mmCIF file of C-alpha atoms in Angstrom:
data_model
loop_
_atom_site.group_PDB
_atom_site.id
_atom_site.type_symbol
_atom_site.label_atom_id
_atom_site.label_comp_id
_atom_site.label_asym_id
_atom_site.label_seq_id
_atom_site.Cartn_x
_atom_site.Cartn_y
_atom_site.Cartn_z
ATOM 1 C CA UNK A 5 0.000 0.000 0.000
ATOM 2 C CA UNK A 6 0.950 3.910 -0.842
ATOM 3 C CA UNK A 7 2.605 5.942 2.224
ATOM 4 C CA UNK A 8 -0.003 8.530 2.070
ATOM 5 C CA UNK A 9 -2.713 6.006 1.590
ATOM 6 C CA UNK A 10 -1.740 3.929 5.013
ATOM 7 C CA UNK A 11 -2.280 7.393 6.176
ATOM 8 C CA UNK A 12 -5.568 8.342 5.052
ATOM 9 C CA UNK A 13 -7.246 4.872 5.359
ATOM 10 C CA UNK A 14 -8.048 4.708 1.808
ATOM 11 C CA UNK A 15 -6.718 2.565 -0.710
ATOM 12 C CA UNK A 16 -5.547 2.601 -4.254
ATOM 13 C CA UNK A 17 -8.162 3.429 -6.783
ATOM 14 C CA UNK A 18 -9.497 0.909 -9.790
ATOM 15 C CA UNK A 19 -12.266 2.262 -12.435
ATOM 16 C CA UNK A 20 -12.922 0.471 -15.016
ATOM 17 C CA UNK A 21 -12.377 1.478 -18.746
ATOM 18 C CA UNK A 22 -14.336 0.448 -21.991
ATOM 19 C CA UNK A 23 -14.558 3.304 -24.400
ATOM 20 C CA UNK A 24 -18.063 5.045 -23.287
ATOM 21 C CA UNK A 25 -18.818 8.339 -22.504
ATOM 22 C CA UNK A 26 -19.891 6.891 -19.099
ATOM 23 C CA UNK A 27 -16.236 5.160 -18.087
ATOM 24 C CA UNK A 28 -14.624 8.431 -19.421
ATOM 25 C CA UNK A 29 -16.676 10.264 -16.772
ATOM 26 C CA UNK A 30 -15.081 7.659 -14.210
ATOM 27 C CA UNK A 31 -11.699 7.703 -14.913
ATOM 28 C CA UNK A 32 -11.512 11.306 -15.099
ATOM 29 C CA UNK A 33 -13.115 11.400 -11.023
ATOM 30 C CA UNK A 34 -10.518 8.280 -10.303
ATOM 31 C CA UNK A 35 -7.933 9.903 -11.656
ATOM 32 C CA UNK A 36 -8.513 13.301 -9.358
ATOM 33 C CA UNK A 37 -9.495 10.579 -6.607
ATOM 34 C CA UNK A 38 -6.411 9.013 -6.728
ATOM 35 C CA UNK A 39 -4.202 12.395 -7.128
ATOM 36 C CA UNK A 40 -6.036 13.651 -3.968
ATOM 37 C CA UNK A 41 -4.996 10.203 -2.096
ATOM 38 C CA UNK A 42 -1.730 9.966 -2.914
ATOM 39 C CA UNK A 43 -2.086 6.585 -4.310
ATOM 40 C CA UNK A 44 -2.060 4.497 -7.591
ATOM 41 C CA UNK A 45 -4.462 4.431 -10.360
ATOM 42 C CA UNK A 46 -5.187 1.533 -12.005
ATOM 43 C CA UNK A 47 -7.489 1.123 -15.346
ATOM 44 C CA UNK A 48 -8.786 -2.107 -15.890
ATOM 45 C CA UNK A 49 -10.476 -3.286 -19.031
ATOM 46 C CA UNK A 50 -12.667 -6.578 -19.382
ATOM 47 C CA UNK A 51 -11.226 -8.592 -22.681
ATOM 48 C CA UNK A 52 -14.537 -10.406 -22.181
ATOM 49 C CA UNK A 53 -14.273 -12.435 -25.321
ATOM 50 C CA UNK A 54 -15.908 -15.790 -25.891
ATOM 51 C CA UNK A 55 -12.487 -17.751 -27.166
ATOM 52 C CA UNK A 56 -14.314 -20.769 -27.828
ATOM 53 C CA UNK A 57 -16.178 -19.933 -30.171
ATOM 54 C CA UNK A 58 -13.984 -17.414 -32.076
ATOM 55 C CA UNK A 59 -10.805 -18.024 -34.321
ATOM 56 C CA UNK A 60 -7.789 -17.214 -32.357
ATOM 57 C CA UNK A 61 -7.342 -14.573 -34.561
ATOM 58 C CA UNK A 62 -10.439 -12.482 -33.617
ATOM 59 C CA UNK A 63 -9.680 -13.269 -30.144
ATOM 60 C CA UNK A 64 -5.922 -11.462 -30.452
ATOM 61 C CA UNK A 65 -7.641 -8.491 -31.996
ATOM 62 C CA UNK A 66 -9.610 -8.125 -29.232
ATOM 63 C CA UNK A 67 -7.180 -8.054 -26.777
ATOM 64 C CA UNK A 68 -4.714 -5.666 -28.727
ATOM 65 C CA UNK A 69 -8.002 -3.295 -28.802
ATOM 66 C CA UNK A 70 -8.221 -3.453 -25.084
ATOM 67 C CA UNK A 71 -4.508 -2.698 -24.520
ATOM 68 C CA UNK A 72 -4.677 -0.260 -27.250
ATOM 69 C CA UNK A 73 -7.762 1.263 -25.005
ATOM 70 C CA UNK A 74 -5.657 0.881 -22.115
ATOM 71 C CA UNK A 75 -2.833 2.789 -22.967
ATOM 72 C CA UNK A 76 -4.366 5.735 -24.708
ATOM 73 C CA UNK A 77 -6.800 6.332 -21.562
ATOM 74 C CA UNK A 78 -3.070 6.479 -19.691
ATOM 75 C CA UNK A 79 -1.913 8.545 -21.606
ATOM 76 C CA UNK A 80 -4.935 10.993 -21.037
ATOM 77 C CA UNK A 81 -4.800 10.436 -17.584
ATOM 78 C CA UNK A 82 -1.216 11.521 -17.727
ATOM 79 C CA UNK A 83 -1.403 14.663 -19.674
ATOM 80 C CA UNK A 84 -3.879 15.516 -16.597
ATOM 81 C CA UNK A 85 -2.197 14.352 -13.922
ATOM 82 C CA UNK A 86 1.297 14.030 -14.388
ATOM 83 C CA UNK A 87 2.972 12.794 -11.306
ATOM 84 C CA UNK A 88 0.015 10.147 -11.136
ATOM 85 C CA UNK A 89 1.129 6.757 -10.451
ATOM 86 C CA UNK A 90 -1.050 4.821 -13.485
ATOM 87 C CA UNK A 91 -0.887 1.142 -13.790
ATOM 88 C CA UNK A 92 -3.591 -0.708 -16.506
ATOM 89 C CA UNK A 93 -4.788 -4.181 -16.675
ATOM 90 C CA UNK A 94 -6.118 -6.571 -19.098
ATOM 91 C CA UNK A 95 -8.808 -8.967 -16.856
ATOM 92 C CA UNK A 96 -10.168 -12.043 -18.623
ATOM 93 C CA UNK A 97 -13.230 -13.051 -17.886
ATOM 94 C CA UNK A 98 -16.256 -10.046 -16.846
ATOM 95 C CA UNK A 99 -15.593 -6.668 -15.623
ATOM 96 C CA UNK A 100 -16.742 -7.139 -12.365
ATOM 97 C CA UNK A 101 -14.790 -9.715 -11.601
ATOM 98 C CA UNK A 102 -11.276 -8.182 -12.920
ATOM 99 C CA UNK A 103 -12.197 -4.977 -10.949
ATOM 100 C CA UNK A 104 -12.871 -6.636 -7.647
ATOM 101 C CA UNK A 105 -9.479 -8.865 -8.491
ATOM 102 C CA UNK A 106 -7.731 -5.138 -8.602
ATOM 103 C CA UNK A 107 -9.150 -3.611 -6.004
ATOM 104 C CA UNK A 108 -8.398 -6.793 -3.584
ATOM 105 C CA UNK A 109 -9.399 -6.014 0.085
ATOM 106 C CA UNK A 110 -8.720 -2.133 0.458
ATOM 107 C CA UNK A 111 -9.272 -0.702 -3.165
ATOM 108 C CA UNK A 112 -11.593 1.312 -4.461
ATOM 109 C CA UNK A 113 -13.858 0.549 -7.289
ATOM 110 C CA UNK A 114 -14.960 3.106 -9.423
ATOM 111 C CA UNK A 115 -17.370 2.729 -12.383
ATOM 112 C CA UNK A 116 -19.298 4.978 -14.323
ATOM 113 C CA UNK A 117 -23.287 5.563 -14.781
ATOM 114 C CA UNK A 118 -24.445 3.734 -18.206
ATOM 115 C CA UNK A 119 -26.853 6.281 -20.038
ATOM 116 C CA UNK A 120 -26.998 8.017 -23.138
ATOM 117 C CA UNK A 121 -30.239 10.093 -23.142
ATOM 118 C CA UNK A 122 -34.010 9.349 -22.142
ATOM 119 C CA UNK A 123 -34.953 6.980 -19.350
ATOM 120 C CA UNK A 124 -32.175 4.884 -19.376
ATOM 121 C CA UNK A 125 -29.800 8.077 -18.484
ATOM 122 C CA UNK A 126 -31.546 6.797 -14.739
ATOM 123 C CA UNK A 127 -30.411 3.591 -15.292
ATOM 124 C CA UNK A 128 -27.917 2.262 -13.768
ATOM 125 C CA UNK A 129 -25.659 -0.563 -15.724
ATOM 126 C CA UNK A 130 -25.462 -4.273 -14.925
ATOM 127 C CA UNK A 131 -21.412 -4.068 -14.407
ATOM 128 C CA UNK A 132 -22.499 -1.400 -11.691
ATOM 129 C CA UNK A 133 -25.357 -3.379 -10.459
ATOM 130 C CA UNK A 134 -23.171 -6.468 -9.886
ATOM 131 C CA UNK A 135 -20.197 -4.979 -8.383
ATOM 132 C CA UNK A 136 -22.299 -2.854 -5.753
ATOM 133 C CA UNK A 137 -23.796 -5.843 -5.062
ATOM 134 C CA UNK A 138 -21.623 -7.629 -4.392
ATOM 135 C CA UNK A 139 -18.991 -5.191 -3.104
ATOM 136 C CA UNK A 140 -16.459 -6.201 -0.237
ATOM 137 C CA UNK A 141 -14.765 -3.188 -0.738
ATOM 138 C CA UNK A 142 -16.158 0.888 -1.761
ATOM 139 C CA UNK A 143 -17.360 1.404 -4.684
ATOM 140 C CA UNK A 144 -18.207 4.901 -6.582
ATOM 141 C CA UNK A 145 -21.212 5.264 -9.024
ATOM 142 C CA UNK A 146 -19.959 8.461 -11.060
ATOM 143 C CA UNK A 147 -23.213 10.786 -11.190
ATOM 144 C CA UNK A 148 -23.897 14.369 -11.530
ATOM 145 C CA UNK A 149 -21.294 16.680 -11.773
ATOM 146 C CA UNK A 150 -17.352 15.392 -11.670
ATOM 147 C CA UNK A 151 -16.097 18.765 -11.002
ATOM 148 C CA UNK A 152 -16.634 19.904 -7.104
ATOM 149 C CA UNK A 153 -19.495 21.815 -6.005
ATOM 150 C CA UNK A 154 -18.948 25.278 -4.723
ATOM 151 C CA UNK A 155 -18.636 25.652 -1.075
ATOM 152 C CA UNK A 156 -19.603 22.015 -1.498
ATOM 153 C CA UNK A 157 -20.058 19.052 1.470
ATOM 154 C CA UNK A 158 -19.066 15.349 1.434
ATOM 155 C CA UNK A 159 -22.180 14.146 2.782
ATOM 156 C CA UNK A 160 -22.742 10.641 4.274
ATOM 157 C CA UNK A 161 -26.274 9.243 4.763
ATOM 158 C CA UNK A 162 -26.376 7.934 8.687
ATOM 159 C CA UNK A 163 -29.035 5.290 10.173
ATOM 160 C CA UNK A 164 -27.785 3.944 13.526
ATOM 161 C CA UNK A 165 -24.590 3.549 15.085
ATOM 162 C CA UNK A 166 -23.693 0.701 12.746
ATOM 163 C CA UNK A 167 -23.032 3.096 10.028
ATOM 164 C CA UNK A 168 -19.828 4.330 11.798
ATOM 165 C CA UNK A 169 -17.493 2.603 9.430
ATOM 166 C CA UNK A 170 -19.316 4.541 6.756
ATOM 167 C CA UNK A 171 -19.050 8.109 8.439
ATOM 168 C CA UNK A 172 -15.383 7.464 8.913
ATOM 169 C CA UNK A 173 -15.094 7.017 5.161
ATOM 170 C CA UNK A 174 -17.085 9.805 4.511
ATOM 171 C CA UNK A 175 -15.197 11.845 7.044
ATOM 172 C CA UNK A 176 -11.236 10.869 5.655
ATOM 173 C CA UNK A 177 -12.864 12.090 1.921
ATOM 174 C CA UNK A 178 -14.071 15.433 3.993
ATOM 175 C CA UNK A 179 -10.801 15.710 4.791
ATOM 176 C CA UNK A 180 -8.959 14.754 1.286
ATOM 177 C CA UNK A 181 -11.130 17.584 -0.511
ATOM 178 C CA UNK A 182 -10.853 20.515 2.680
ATOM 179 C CA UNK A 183 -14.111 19.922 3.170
ATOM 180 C CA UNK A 184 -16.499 19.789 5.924
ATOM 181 C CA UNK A 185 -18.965 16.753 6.611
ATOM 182 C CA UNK A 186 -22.647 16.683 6.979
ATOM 183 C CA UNK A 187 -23.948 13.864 8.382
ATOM 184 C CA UNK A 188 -27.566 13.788 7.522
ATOM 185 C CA UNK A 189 -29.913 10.893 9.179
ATOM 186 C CA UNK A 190 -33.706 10.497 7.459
ATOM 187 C CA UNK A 191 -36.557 8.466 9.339
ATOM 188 C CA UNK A 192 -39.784 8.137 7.065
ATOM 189 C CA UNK A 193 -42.762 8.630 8.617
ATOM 190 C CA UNK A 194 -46.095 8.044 6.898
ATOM 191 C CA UNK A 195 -47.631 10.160 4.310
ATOM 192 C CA UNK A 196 -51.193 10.286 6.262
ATOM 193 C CA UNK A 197 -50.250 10.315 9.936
ATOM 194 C CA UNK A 198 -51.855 12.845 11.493
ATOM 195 C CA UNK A 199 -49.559 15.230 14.241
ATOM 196 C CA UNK A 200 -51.755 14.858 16.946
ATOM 197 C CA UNK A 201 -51.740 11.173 16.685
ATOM 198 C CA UNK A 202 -48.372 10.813 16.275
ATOM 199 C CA UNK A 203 -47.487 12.623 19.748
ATOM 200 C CA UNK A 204 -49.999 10.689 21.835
ATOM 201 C CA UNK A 205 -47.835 7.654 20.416
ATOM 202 C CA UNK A 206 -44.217 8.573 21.428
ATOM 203 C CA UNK A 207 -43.911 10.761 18.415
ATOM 204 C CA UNK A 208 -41.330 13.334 20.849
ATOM 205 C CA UNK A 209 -39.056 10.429 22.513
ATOM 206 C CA UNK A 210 -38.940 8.884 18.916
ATOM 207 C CA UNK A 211 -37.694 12.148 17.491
ATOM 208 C CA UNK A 212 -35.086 12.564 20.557
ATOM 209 C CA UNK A 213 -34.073 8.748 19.516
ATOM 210 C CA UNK A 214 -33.303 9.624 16.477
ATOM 211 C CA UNK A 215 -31.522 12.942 17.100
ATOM 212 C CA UNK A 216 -29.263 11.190 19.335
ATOM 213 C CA UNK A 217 -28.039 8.959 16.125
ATOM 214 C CA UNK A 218 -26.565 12.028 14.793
ATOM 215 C CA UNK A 219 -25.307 13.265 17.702
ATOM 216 C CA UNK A 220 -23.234 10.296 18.890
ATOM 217 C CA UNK A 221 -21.716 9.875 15.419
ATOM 218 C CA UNK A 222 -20.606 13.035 15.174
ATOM 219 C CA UNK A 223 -19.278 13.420 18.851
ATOM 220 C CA UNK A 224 -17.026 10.166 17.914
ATOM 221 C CA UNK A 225 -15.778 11.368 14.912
ATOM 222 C CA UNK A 226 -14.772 15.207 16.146
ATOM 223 C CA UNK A 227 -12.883 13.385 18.381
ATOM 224 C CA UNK A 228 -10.931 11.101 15.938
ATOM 225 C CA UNK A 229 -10.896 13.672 13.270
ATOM 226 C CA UNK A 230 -10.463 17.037 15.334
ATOM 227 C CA UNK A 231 -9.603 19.096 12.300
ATOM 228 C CA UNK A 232 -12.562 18.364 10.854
ATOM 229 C CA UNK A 233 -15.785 20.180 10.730
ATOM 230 C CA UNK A 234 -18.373 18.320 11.392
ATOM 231 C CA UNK A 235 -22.411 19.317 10.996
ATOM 232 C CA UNK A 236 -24.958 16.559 11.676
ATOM 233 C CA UNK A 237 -29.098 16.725 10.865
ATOM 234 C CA UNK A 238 -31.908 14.625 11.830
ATOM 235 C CA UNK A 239 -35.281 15.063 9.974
ATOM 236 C CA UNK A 240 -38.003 13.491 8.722
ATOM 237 C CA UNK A 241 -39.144 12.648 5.449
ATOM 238 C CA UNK A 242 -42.223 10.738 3.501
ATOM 239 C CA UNK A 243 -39.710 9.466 1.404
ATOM 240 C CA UNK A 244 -36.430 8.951 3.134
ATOM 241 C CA UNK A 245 -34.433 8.262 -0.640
ATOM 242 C CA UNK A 246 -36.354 11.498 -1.742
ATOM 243 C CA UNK A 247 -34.829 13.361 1.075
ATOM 244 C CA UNK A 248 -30.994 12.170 0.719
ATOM 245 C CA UNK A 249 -31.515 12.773 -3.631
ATOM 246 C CA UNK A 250 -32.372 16.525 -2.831
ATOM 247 C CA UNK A 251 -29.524 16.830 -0.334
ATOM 248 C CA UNK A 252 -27.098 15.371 -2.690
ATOM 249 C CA UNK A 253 -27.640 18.730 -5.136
ATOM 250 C CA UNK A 254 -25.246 20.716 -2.982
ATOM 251 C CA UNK A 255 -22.885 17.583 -1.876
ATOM 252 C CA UNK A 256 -19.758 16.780 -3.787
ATOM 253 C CA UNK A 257 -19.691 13.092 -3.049
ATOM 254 C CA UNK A 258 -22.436 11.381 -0.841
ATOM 255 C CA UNK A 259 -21.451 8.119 0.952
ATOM 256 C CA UNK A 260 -23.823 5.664 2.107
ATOM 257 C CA UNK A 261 -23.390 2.399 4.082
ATOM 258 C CA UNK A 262 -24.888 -0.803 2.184
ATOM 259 C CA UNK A 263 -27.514 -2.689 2.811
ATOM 260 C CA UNK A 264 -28.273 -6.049 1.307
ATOM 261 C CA UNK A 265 -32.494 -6.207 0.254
ATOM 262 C CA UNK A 266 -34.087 -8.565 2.786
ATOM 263 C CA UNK A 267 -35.211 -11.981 1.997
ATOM 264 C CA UNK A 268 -32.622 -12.726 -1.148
ATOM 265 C CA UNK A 269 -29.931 -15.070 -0.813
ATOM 266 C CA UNK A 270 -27.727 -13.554 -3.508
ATOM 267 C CA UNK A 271 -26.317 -10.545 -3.651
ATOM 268 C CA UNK A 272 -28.424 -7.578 -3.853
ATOM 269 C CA UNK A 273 -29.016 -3.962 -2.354
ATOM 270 C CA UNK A 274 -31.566 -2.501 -0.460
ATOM 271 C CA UNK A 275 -34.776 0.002 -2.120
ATOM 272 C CA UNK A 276 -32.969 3.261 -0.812
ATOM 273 C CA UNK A 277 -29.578 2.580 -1.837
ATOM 274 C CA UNK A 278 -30.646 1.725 -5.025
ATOM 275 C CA UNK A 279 -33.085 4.636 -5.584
ATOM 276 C CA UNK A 280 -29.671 6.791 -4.451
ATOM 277 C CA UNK A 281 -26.890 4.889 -6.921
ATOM 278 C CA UNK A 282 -29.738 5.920 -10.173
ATOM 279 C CA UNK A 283 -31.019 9.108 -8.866
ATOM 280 C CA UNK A 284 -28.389 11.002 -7.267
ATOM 281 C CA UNK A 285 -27.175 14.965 -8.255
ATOM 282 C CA UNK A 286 -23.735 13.823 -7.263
ATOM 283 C CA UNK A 287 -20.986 10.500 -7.265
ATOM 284 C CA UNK A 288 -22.010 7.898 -4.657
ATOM 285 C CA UNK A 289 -19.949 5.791 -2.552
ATOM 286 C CA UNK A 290 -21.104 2.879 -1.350
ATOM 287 C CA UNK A 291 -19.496 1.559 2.075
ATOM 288 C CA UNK A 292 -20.348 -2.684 2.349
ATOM 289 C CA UNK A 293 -21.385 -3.197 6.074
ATOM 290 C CA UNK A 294 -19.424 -6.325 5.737
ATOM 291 C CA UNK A 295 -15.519 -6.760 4.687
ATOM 292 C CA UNK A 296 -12.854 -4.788 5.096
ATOM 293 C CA UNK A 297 -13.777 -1.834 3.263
ATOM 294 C CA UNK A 298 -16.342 -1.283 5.634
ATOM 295 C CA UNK A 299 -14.187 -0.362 8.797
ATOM 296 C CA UNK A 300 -14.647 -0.707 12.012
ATOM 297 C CA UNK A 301 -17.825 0.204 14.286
ATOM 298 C CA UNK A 302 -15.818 -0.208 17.780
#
C-alpha cells in the first residue's frame, strides 16, 4: 500500500475502462481521486471475449483493442495528472470480476453511470449493479457533476450507530477535498399520519431517539478527526431516498453504508440505496457493512 494512503485509510483506486462516454466520466473522477490520495491508479479493461467460439485470430484483436484502449486512456490520464502513479490491466473473464481482483481487500472501485439520453440516463448498468452488489470493498457510481461543487459538502447518509465505518469514510474524503462533513440521518414517517396522533404515540421520545443517532456519530468522529468540521441533521421525510436525492444537489460526493435487500440469498441492495446509486445529483460511494472496506464500528 501507498505511504499517504496507510495514512488516510483509503486505498488505491481501480475504475474500469471500456470506451463510453460513461467510463470516461469515471476515470476522469478516479484519476482526481487518486491524485487527492496519494495513491495508484489503475485502469482495468474486461477482454470479455468468448475464445471458444472465435478463431484465435479475432480473439488477439480483441485483446490488442483493449490494450490499445488501455494505454491511450493512460496517456490521457497523464497529460492531466502528471505525477500520477497509473498502472492498466487486461482482466479475462467479466468486468466485475477483474475490478474486484484489482481492487483486492482495500481498493476502491470506481465505475461509471451507463446512459446516453431518455430513461435509461436513470439507469444504472449491470457491471455497476453487480459490483455494488456484491462489493467487499467501496465502490463509486460516477453521477452528476465530476467537477466539485462550490462551497460544497461530502455528505454521508447515517441510520444507527452501525453506520460508523461509513461516516469514517465519509469523514477521511471530507478531509482529502478541505471539506467539511454533513452527516444527515432520514426516518420516514407516513404520508397520512396525522400530528396529533403521532405525539400521543411517542412521536417526541422517537424524534429525541433519532436525534441522538446524529449526535453520537458526530461526537465520535470530532474526536478522531479534530480538524474536521463536522455538521450533523436529523429530519423526517415521507420518502427517506427522496430526502438524501435533494440533499445530494449541494454535496460533492455522498457516501452511504450498504444494505443487502431482505429476503434474497444472492447478492443484492436494499430500495434506498438503489433509488440513491440511479437518482443522485452527485458520485455515490457505497461503504459494504461487511468486509474490510467497511471499517470498524468499535
Amino acid at each position: 500500500m501507498d505511504g499517504s494512503t496507510a495514512r488516510t485509510g483509503l486505498g488505491r483506486v481501480v475504475v474500469g475502462v471500456d470506451g463510453s462516454p460513461s467510463a470516461r466520466t469515471a476515470v476522469s473522477w478516479a484519476a482526481a481521486e487518486a491524485d487527492l490520495r496519494g495513491s495508484t491508479l489503475c485502469l482495468v479493461h474486461a477482454a470479455d471475449a468468448p475464445a471458444p467460439f472465435l478463431p484465435p485470430a479475432e480473439t488477439a484483436a480483441i485483446r490488442r483493442a483493449g490494450h490499445d484502449l488501455l494505454a491511450r486512456t493512460a496517456e490521457e490520464v497523464a497529460a492531466r495528472h502528471p505525477h500520477l502513479t497509473v498502472v492498466t490491466e487486461l482482466a479475462d473473464g467479466p468486468a466485475p470480476g477483474g475490478l474486484r481482483r484489482a481492487a483486492a481487500l482495500t481498493g476502491t472501485i470506481v465505475v461509471g453511470h451507463r446512459g446516453v439520453g431518455g430513461f435509461s440516463a436513470l439507469l444504472l448498468g449491470s457491471v455497476g449493479l453487480e459490483v455494488t452488489a456484491a462489493a467487499t470493498t467501496p465502490v463509486v457510481v460516477v453521477r452528476g457533476a465530476v467537477e466539485p461543487a462550490e462551497e460544497g459538502v461530502v455528505l454521508a447518509a447515517v441510520r444507527d450507530e452501525t453506520d460508523m465505518g461509513c461516516a469514517r469514510a465519509a469523514a477521511r474524503e471530507a478531509l482529502l477535498r478541505k471539506m467539511p462533513l454533513q452527516l444527515l440521518h432520514i426516518w420516514g414517517v407516513a404520508r397520512s399520519a396525522d400530528p396529533r396522533v403521532v405525539l400521543r404515540n411517542g412521536g417526541e421520545e422517537k424524534a429525541r431517539d433519532h436525534a441522538r443517532v446524529t449526535a453520537e456519530i458526530s461526537e465520535r468522529l470530532r474526536e478522531e478527526f479534530p480538524e474536521l468540521t463536522v455538521h450533523a441533521e436529523g429530519r423526517k421525510s415521507h420518502s427517506v431516498p427522496g430526502a438524501l436525492i435533494d440533499a445530494s444537489h449541494h454535496a460533492d460526493l455522498l457516501v452511504i453504508g450498504g444494505r443487502r435487500s431482505p429476503g434474497y440469498l444472492g447478492p443484492t441492495i436494499g430500495r434506498i440505496t438503489l433509488s440513491l446509486l440511479q437518482h443522485a445529483h452527485c458520485p455515490v460511494e457505497l461503504i459494504p457493512r461487511r468486509g474490510p472496506g467497511h471499517g470498524s464500528t468499535s
